[in-house]
Coordinates of C-alpha atoms and ligand atoms in Angstrom, one line a residue:
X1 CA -46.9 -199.0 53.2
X2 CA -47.2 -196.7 56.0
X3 CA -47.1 -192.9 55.2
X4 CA -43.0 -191.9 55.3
X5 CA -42.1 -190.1 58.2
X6 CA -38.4 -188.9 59.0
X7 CA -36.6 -191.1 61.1
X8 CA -35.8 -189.0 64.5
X9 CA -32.2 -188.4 65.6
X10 CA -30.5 -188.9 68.4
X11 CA -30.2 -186.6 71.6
X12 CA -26.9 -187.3 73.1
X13 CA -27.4 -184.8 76.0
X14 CA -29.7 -188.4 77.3
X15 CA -27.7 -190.1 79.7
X16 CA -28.6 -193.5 77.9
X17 CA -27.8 -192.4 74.6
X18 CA -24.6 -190.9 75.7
X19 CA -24.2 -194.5 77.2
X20 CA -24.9 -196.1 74.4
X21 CA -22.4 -194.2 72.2
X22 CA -19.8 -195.3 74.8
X23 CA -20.5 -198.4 74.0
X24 CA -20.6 -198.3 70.2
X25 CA -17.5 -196.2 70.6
X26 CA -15.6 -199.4 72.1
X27 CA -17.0 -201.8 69.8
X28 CA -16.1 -199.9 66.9
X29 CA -12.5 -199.3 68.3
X30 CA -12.0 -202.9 68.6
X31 CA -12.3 -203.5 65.5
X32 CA -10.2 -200.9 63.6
X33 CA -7.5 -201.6 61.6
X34 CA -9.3 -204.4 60.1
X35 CA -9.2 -205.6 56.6
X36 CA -11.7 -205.4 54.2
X37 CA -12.3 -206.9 50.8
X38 CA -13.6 -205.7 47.2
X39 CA -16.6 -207.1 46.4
X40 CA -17.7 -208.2 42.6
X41 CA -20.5 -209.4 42.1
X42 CA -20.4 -211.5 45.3
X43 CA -16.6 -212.3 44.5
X44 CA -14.9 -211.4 47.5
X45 CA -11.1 -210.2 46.3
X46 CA -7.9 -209.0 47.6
X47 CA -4.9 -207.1 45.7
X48 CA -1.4 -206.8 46.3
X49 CA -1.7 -203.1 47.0
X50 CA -3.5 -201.4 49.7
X51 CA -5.3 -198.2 50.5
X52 CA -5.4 -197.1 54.4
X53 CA -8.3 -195.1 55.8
X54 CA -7.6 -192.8 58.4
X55 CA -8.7 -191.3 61.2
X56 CA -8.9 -187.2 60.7
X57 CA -8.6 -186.9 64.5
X58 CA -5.6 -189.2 64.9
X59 CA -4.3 -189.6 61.9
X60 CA -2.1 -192.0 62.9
X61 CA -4.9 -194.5 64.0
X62 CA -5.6 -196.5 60.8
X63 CA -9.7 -197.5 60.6
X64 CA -9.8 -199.2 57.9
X65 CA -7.3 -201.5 55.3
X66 CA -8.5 -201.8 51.6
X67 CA -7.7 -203.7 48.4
X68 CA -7.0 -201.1 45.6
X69 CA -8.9 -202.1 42.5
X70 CA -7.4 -202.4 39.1
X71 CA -8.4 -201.4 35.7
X72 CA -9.2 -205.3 34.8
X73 CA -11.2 -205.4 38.2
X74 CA -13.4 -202.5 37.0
X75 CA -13.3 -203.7 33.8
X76 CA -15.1 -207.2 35.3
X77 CA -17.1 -205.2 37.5
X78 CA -19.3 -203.5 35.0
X79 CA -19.2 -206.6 32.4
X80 CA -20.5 -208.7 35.7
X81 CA -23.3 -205.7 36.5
X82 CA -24.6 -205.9 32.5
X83 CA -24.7 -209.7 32.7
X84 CA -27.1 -209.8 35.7
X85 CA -29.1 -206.5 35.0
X86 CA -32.0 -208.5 32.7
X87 CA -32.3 -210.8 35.4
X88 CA -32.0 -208.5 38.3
X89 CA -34.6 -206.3 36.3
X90 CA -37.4 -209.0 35.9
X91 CA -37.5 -208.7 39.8
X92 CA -40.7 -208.0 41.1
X93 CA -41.2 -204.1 42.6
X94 CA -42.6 -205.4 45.6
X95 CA -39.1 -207.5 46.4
X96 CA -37.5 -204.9 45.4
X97 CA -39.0 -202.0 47.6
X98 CA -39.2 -204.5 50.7
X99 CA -35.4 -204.5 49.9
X100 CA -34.8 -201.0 50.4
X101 CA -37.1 -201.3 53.5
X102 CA -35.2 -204.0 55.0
X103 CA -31.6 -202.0 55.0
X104 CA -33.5 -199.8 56.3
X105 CA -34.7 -201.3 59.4
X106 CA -31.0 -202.8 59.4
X107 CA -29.6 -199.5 59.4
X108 CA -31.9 -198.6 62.2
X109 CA -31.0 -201.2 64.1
X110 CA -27.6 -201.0 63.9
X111 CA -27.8 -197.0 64.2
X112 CA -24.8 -195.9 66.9
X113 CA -22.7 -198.6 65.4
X114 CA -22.9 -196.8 62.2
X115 CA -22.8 -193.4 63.9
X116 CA -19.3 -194.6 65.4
X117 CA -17.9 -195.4 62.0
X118 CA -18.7 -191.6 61.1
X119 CA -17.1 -190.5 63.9
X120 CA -14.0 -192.6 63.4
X121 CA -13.7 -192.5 59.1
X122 CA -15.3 -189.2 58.5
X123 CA -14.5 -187.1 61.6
X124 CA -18.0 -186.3 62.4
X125 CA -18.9 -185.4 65.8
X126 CA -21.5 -187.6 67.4
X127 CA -24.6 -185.6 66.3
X128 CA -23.5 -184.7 62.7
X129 CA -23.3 -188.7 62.4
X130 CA -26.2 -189.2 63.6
X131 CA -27.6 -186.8 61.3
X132 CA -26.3 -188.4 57.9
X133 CA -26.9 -192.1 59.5
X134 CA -30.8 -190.9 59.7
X135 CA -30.4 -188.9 56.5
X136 CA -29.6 -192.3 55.0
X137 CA -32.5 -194.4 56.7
X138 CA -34.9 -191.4 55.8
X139 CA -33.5 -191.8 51.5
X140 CA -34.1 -195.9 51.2
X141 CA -37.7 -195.7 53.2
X142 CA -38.3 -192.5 51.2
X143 CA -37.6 -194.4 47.8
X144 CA -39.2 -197.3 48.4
X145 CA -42.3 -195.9 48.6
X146 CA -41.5 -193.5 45.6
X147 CA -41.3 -196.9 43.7
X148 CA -44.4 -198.3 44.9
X149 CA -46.0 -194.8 43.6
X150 CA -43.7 -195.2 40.4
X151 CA -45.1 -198.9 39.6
X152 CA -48.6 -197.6 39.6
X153 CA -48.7 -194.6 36.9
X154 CA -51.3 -191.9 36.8
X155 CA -53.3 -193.6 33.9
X156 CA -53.0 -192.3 30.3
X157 CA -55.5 -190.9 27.9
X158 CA -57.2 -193.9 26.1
X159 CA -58.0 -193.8 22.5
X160 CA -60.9 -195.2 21.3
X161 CA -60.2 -199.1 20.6
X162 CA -57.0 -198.6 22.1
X163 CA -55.4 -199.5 25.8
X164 CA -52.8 -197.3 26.8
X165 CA -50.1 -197.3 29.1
X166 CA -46.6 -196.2 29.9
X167 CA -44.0 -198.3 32.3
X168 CA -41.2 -197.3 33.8
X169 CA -38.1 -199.3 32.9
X170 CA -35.1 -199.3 34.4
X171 CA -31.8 -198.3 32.3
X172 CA -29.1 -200.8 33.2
X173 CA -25.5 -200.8 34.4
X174 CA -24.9 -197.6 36.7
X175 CA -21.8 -196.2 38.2
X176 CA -22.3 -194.7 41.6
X177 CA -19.5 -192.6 42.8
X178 CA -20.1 -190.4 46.2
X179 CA -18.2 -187.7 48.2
X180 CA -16.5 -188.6 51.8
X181 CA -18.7 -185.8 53.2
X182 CA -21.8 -187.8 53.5
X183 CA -20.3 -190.6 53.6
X184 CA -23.2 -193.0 54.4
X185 CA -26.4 -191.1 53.2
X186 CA -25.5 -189.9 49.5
X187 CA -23.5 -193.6 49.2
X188 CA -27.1 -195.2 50.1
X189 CA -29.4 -192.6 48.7
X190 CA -27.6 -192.8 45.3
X191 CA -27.1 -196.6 44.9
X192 CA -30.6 -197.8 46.8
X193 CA -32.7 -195.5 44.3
X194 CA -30.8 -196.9 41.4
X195 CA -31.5 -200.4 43.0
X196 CA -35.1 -200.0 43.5
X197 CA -35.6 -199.2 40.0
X198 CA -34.5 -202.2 38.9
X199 CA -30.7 -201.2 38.0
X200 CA -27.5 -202.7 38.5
X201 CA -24.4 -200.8 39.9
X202 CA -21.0 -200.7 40.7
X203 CA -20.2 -198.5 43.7
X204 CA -16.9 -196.8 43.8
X205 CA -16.6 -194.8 47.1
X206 CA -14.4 -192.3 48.2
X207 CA -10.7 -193.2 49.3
X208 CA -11.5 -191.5 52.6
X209 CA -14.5 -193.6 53.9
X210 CA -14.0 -196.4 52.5
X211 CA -14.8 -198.6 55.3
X212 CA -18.5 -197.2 55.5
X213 CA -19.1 -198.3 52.4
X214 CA -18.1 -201.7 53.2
X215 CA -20.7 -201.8 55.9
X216 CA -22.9 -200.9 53.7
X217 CA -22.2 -203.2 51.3
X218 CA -23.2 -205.7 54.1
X219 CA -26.3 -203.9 54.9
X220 CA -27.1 -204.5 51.2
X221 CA -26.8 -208.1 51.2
X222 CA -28.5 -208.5 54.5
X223 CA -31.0 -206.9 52.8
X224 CA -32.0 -209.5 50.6
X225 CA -30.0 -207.8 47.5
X226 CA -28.5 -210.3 45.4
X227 CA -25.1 -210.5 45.4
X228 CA -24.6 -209.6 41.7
X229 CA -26.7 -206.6 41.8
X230 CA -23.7 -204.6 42.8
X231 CA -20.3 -204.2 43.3
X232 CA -18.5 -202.5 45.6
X233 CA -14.7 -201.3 44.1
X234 CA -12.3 -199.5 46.3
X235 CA -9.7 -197.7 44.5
X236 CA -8.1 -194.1 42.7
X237 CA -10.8 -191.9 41.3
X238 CA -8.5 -191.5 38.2
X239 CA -7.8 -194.7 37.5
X240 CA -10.5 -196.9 37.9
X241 CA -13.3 -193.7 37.9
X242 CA -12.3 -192.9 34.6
X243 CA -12.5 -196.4 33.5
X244 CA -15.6 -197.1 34.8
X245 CA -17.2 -193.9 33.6
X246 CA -16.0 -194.3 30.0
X247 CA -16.6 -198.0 30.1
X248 CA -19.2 -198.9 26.9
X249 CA -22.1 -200.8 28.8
X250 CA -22.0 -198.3 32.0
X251 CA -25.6 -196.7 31.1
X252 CA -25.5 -194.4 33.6
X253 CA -23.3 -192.2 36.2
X254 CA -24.7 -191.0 39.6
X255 CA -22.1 -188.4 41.1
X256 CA -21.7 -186.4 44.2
X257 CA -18.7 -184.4 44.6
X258 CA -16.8 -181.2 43.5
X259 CA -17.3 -179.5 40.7
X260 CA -14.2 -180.1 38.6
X261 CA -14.8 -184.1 38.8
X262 CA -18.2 -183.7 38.1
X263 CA -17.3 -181.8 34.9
X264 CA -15.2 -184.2 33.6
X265 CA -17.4 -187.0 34.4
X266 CA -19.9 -185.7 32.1
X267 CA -17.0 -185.2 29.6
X268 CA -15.5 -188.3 29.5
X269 CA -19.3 -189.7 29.5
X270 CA -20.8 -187.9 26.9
X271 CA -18.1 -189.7 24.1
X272 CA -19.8 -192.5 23.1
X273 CA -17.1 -195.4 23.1
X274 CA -16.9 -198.4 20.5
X275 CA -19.9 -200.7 21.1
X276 CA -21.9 -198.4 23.1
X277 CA -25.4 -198.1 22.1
X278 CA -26.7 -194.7 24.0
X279 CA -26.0 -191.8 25.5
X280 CA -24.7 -192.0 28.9
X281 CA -26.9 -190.1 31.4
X282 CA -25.0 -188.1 33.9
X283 CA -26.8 -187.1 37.1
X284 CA -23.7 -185.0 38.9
X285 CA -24.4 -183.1 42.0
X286 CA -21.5 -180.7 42.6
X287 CA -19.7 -178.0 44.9
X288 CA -21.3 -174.5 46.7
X289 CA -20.5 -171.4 47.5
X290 CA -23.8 -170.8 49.8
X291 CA -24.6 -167.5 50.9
X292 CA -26.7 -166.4 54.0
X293 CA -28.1 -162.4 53.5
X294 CA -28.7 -160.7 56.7
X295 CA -30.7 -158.1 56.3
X296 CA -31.4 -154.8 57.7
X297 CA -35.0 -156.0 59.1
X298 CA -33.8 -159.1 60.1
X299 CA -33.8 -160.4 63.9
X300 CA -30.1 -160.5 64.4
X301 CA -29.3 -163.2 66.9
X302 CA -31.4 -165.5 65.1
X303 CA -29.6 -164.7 62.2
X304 CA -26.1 -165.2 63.8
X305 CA -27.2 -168.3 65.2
X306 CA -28.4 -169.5 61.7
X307 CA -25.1 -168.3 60.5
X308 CA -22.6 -169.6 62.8
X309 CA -24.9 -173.5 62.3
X310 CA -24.2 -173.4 59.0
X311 CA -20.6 -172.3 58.5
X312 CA -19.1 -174.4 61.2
X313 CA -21.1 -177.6 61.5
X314 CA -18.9 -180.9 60.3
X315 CA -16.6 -177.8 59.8
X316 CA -18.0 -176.5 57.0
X317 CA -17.7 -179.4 54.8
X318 CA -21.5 -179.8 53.4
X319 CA -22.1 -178.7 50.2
X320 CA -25.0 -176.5 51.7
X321 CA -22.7 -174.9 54.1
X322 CA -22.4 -171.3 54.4
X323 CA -19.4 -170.0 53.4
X324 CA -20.7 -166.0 52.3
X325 CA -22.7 -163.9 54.8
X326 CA -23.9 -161.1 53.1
X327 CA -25.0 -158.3 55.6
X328 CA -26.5 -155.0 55.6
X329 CA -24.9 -152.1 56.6
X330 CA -27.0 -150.5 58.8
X331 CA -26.3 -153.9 61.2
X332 CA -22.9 -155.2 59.9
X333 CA -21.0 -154.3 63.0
X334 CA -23.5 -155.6 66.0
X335 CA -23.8 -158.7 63.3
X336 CA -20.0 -159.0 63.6
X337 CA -19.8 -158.4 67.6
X338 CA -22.3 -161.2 68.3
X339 CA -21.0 -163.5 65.3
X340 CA -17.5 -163.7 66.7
X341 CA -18.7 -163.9 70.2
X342 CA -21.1 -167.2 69.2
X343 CA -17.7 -168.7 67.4
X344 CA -15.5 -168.8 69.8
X345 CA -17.3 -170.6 71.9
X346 CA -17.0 -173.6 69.7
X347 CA -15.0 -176.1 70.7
X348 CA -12.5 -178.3 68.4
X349 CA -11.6 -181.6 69.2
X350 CA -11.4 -184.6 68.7
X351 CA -14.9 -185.6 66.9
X352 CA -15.2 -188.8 69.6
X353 CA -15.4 -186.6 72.4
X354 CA -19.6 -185.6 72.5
X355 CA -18.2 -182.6 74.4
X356 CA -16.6 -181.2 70.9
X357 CA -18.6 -179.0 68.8
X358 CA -16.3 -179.2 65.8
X359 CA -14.2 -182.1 65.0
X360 CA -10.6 -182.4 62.2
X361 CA -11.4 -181.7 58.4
X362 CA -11.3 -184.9 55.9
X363 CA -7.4 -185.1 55.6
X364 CA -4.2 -183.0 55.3
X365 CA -4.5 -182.1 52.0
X366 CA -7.9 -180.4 52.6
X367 CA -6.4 -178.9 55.7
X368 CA -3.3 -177.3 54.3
X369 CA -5.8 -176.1 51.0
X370 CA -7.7 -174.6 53.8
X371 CA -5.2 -173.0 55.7
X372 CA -3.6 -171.5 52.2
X373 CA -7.0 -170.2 51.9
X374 CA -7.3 -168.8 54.7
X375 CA -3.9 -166.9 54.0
X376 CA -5.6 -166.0 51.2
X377 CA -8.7 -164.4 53.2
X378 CA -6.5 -162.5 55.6
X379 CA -4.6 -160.6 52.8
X380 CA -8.3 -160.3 51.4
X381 CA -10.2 -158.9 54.3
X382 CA -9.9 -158.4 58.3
X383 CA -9.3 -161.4 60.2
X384 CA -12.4 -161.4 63.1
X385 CA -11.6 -164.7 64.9
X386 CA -9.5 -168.1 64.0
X387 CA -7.3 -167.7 61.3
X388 CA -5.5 -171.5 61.9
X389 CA -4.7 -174.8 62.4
X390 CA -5.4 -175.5 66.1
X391 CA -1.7 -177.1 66.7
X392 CA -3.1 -180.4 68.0
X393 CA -2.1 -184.2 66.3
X394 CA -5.1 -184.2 64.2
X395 CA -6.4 -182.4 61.1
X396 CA -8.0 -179.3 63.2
X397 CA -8.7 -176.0 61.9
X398 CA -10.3 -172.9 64.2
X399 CA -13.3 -171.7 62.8
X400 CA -12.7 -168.7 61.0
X401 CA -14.4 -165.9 60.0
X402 CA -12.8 -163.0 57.9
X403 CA -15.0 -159.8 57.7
X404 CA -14.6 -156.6 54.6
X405 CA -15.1 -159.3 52.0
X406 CA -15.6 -157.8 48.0
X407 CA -17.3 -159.7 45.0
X408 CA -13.9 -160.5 43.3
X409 CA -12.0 -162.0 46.2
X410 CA -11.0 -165.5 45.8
X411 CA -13.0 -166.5 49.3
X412 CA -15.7 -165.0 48.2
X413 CA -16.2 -167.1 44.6
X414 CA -14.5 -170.4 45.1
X415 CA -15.4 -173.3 47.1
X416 CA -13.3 -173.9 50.0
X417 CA -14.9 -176.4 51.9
X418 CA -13.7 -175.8 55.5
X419 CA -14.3 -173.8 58.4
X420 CA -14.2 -170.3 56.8
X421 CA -16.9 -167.9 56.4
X422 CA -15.7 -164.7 54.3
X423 CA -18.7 -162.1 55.3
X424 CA -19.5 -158.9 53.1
X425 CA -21.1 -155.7 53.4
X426 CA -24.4 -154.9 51.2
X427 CA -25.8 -151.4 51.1
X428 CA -29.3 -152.4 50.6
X429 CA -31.4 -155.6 50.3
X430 CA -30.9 -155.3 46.2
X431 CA -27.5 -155.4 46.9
X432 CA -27.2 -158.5 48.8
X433 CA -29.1 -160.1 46.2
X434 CA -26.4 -159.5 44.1
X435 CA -24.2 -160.2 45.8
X436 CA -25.5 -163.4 46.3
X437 CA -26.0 -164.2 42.7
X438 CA -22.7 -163.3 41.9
X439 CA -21.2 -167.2 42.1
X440 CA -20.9 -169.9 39.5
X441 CA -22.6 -172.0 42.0
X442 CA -26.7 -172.0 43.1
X443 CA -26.9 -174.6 45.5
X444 CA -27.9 -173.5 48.8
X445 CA -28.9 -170.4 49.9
X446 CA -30.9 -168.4 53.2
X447 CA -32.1 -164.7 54.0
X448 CA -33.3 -163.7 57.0
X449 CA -35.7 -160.9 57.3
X450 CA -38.8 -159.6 58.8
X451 CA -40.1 -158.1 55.5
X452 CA -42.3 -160.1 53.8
X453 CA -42.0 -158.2 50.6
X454 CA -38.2 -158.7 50.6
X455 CA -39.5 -162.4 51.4
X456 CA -41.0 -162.8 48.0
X457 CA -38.2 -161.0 46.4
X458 CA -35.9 -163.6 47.7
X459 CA -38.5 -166.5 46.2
X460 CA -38.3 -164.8 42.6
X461 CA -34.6 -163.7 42.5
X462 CA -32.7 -165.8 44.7
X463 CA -31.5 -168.1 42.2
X464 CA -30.5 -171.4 44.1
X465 CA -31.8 -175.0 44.0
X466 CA -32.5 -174.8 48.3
X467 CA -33.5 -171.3 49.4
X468 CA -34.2 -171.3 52.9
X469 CA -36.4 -168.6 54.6
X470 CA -35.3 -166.9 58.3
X471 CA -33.4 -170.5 59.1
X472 CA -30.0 -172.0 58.6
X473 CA -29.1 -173.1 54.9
X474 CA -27.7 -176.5 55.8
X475 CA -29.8 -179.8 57.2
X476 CA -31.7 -180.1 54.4
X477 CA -35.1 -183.3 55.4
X478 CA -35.7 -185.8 52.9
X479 CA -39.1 -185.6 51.9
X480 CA -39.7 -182.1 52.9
X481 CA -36.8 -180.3 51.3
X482 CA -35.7 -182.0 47.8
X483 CA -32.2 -181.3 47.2
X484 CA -29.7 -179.9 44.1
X485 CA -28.5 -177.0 43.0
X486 CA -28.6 -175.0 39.5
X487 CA -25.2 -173.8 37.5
X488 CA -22.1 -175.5 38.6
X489 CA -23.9 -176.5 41.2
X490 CA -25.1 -179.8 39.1
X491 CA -27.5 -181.3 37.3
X492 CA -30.2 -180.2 39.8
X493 CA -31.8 -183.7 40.6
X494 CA -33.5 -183.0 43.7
X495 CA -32.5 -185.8 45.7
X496 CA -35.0 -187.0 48.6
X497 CA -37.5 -185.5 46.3
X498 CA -40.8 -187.0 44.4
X499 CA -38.8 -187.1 41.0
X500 CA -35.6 -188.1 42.1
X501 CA -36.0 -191.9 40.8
X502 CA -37.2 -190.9 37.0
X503 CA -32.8 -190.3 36.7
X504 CA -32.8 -193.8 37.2
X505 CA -35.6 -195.1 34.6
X506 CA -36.9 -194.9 31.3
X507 CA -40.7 -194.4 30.6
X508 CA -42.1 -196.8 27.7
X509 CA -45.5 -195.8 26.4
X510 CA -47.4 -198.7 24.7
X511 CA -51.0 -198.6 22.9
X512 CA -52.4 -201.8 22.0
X513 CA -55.6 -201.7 19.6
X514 CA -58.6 -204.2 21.1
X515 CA -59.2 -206.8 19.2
Ligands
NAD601 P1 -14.4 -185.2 44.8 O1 -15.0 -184.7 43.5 O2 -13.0 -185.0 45.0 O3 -14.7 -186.8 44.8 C1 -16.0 -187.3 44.7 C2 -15.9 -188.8 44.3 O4 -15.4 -188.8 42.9 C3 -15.0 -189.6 45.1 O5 -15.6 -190.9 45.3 C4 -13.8 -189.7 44.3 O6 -13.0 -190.8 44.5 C5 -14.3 -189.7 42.9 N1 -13.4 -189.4 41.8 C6 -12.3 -188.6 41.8 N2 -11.8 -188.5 40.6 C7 -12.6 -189.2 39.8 C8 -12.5 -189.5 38.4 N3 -11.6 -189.0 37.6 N4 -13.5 -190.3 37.9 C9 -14.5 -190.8 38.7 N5 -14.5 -190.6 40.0 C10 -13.6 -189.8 40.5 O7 -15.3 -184.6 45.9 P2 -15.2 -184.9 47.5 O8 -14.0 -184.2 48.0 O9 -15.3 -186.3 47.8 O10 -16.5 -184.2 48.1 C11 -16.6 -182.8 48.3 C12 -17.3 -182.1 47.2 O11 -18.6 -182.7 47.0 C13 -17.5 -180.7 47.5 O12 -17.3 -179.9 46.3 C14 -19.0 -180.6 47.8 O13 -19.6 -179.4 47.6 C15 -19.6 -181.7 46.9 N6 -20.9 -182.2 47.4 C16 -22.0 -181.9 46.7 C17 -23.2 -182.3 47.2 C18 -24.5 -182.0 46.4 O14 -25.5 -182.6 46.7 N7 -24.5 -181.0 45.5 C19 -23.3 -183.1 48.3 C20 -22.1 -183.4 49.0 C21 -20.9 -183.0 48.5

């Protein structure tokens, strides 16, 4: 296989490429509203009740109609996964990886389409799409070769009269269960490594973006994957999540999303249930609370650039997003000055305008928690620019950024997941690392400085999972920056990274005496 590059994304100031998202745009338009099965194990099914996806920047615009899975679908689901998984198993690594590299190049292909469906399901403006589309083409040609490297282990110490070897097996039946916020890349990242490995799964994705998956689910087949090898299960998180995570033959769980879900995933997981035979393994990648320090030797408008980028882009719902700038003293004003000046020059919009640099958050209830939040923040601290909803149809929020931030505020520790930057004042680089410690959450994390003593400080003491140096702490490369956080951030399994596929295996050593 050719050495993995990442795949390029798309510049939409080209005339063509601004073209051709016109294009997509209609295409995609005509066909919303449509309906779309559940999928088990090549079983296409329909239920009496139905889940609506939405558009966050007309909410009234329906992208997407859904079956609801029930607890006996699930059920079937993960007994129809275990049945196949010897079978599917047995498959040879090589069809396997030219699998993942065939979705791939199907993804490719069909690459503004699937840009158009982020922009309609997940209200992503036109380059933030682009952005997970190619995050998601850059995970199943990155894991493909991972296996290839995986099926051909560094070779063990041999014994005297002995051959020795260990394999990599895979571990069975897994549940994958993403967030909305990436809602193509972590979906396909998460469910192509477990397929690679040899593992069969049941993918249950969010309520919001439902409709990506189910394009996925046709890139999957197109693929070459066979048709029991997965499932694809629309439905309630608590209903058929729980069921499928305490389910006896599920082997394994794969979760993105908040922290609180993840937690009780690897509750409800680690109780073994009648007729289960091992411990579940939980792989849960969780919520933020990413801080940027600016410090006092720091080149400011960089820094304010690298701020404002990470706060506001997809509206500051990535897990990476900044959402605490932590800034010397000696520069906190200027910082301010040229932070709210950069800000209100974004633009909010709908996110199918290319004009737009912000589009709606995920759905009302994540805009009205934001707005109480940012209630919250302007009791908390002083209000420098937004503080609102921007009055229009959709789910739109200004971005916001609320200055004199302490430690103990609420918008400070928890995870708010919107367009609001709380920003506090550090007397000294120490400080700010304190400061910036001071969270339950390790995820992401980015100082920018022209000291390269405080440099190596940072390396030593800032204790995150992604620590960027003098750049933004969001738009994180497969291949060249492995990502998961420590603490409550998750179980720190470095997706996009060299040992991300060992979650989804389980080594076997084997010596065998020479006869
Ligand atoms: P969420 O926890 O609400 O939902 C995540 C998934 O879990 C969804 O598919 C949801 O339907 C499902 N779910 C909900 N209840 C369940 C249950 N009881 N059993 C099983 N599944 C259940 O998170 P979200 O709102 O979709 O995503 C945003 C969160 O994800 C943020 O906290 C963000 O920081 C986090 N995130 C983390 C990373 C990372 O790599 N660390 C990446 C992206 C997002």
């Amino acid at each position: 296989m050719s050495p993995f590059i990442n795949e390029p994304v798309t510049d939409f100031t080209l005339p063509s490429n601004r073209e051709a998202s016109e294009k997509a745009s209609v295409a995609v338009r005509a066909q919303l509203g449509r309906e779309y099965d559940l999928i088990i194990a090549g079983k296409h099914v329909k239920t009496e009740a139905k889940l609506k996806s939405l558009n966050p920047s007309r909410p009234s615009e329906v992208v997407g109609i859904h079956q609801k899975a029930t607890a006996e679908m699930a059920n079937e689901a993960v007994h129809a996964a275990h049945a196949y998984f010897d079978e599917y198993a047995a498959t040879p690594v090589r069809d396997r990886i030219e699998m993942a590299s065939r979705a791939a190049a199907i993804i490719r292909e069909r690459k503004i389409e699937f840009d158009a469906w982020l922009v309609y399901e997940a209200g992503k403006t036109w380059s933030e799409a682009d952005g997970d589309v190619s995050e998601a083409i850059d995970f199943l040609e990155y894991y493909a070769r991972q296996m290839l490297r995986m099926s051909q282990p560094d070779p063990l110490v041999q014994l005297p009269g002995e051959k020795d070897e260990m394999v990599y097996l895979p571990l069975g039946t897994g549940v994958i269960i993403p967030p909305w916020n990436f809602p193509l890349a972590i979906m396909a990242g998460m469910s192509v490594a477990a397929l690679v490995t040899g593992n069969t799964i049941v993918i249950k994705p969010s309520s919001d973006t439902p409709t990506i998956a189910a394009k996925f689910a046709e890139v999957l087949l197109k693929a070459g994957f066979p048709e029991k090898s997965f499932s694809l299960l629309v439905g309630s998180g608590a209903l058929i999540g729980d069921l499928l995570v305490q389910h006896p033959k599920t082997r394994f769980v794969s979760f993105t999303g908040s922290r609180d879900v993840g937690l009780r995933i690897n509750e409800l997981a680690a109780k073994p249930q009648k007729g289960q035979i091992w411990i579940k393994r939980v792989v849960a990648e969780m919520g933020g609370k990413d801080a940027i320090i600016v410090d006092s030797e720091a080149d400011i408008d960089s820094a304010v650039q690298g701020v404002a980028g990470s706060a506001f882009g997809y509206q500051g719902q990535k897990c990476s997003a900044c959402s605490r700038a932590i800034v010397d003293e000696s520069i906190y004003d200027d910082f301010l000055k040229k932070l709210s000046l950069e800000v209100s020059r974004m633009q909010v919009g709908a996110s199918d305008n290319l004009a737009n640099y912000m589009g709606p958050v995920i759905n009302e209830k994540a805009r009205d928690s934001i707005l109480s939040y940012i209630e919250t923040g302007k009791k908390e601290g002083r209000l420098i620019c937004g503080g609102g909803a921007t009055g229009e149809d959709g789910y739109f929020i200004q971005p916001t950024v609320i200055a004199d931030i302490g430690s103990k505020d609420r918008i400070f520790q928890e995870e708010i997941f919107g367009p609001v930057l709380a920003v506090a004042k550090a007397r000294d680089f120490e400080h700010a690392l304190e400061l910036a410690n001071d969270s339950e959450y390790g995820l992401t994390g980015a100082v920018f400085t022209g000291n390269p003593q405080k440099i190596e400080r940072a390396k030593r003491r800032f204790f995150v999972g992604n620590l960027y140096i003098n750049r933004k702490c969001t738009g994180a490369m497969v291949g060249a920056h492995p990502f998961g956080g420590f603490n409550m951030s998750g179980t720190d399994s470095k997706a996009g990274g060299p040992d991300y596929l060992l979650q989804f295996v389980q080594a076997k050593s084997i010596a065998e005496k020479v006869l």
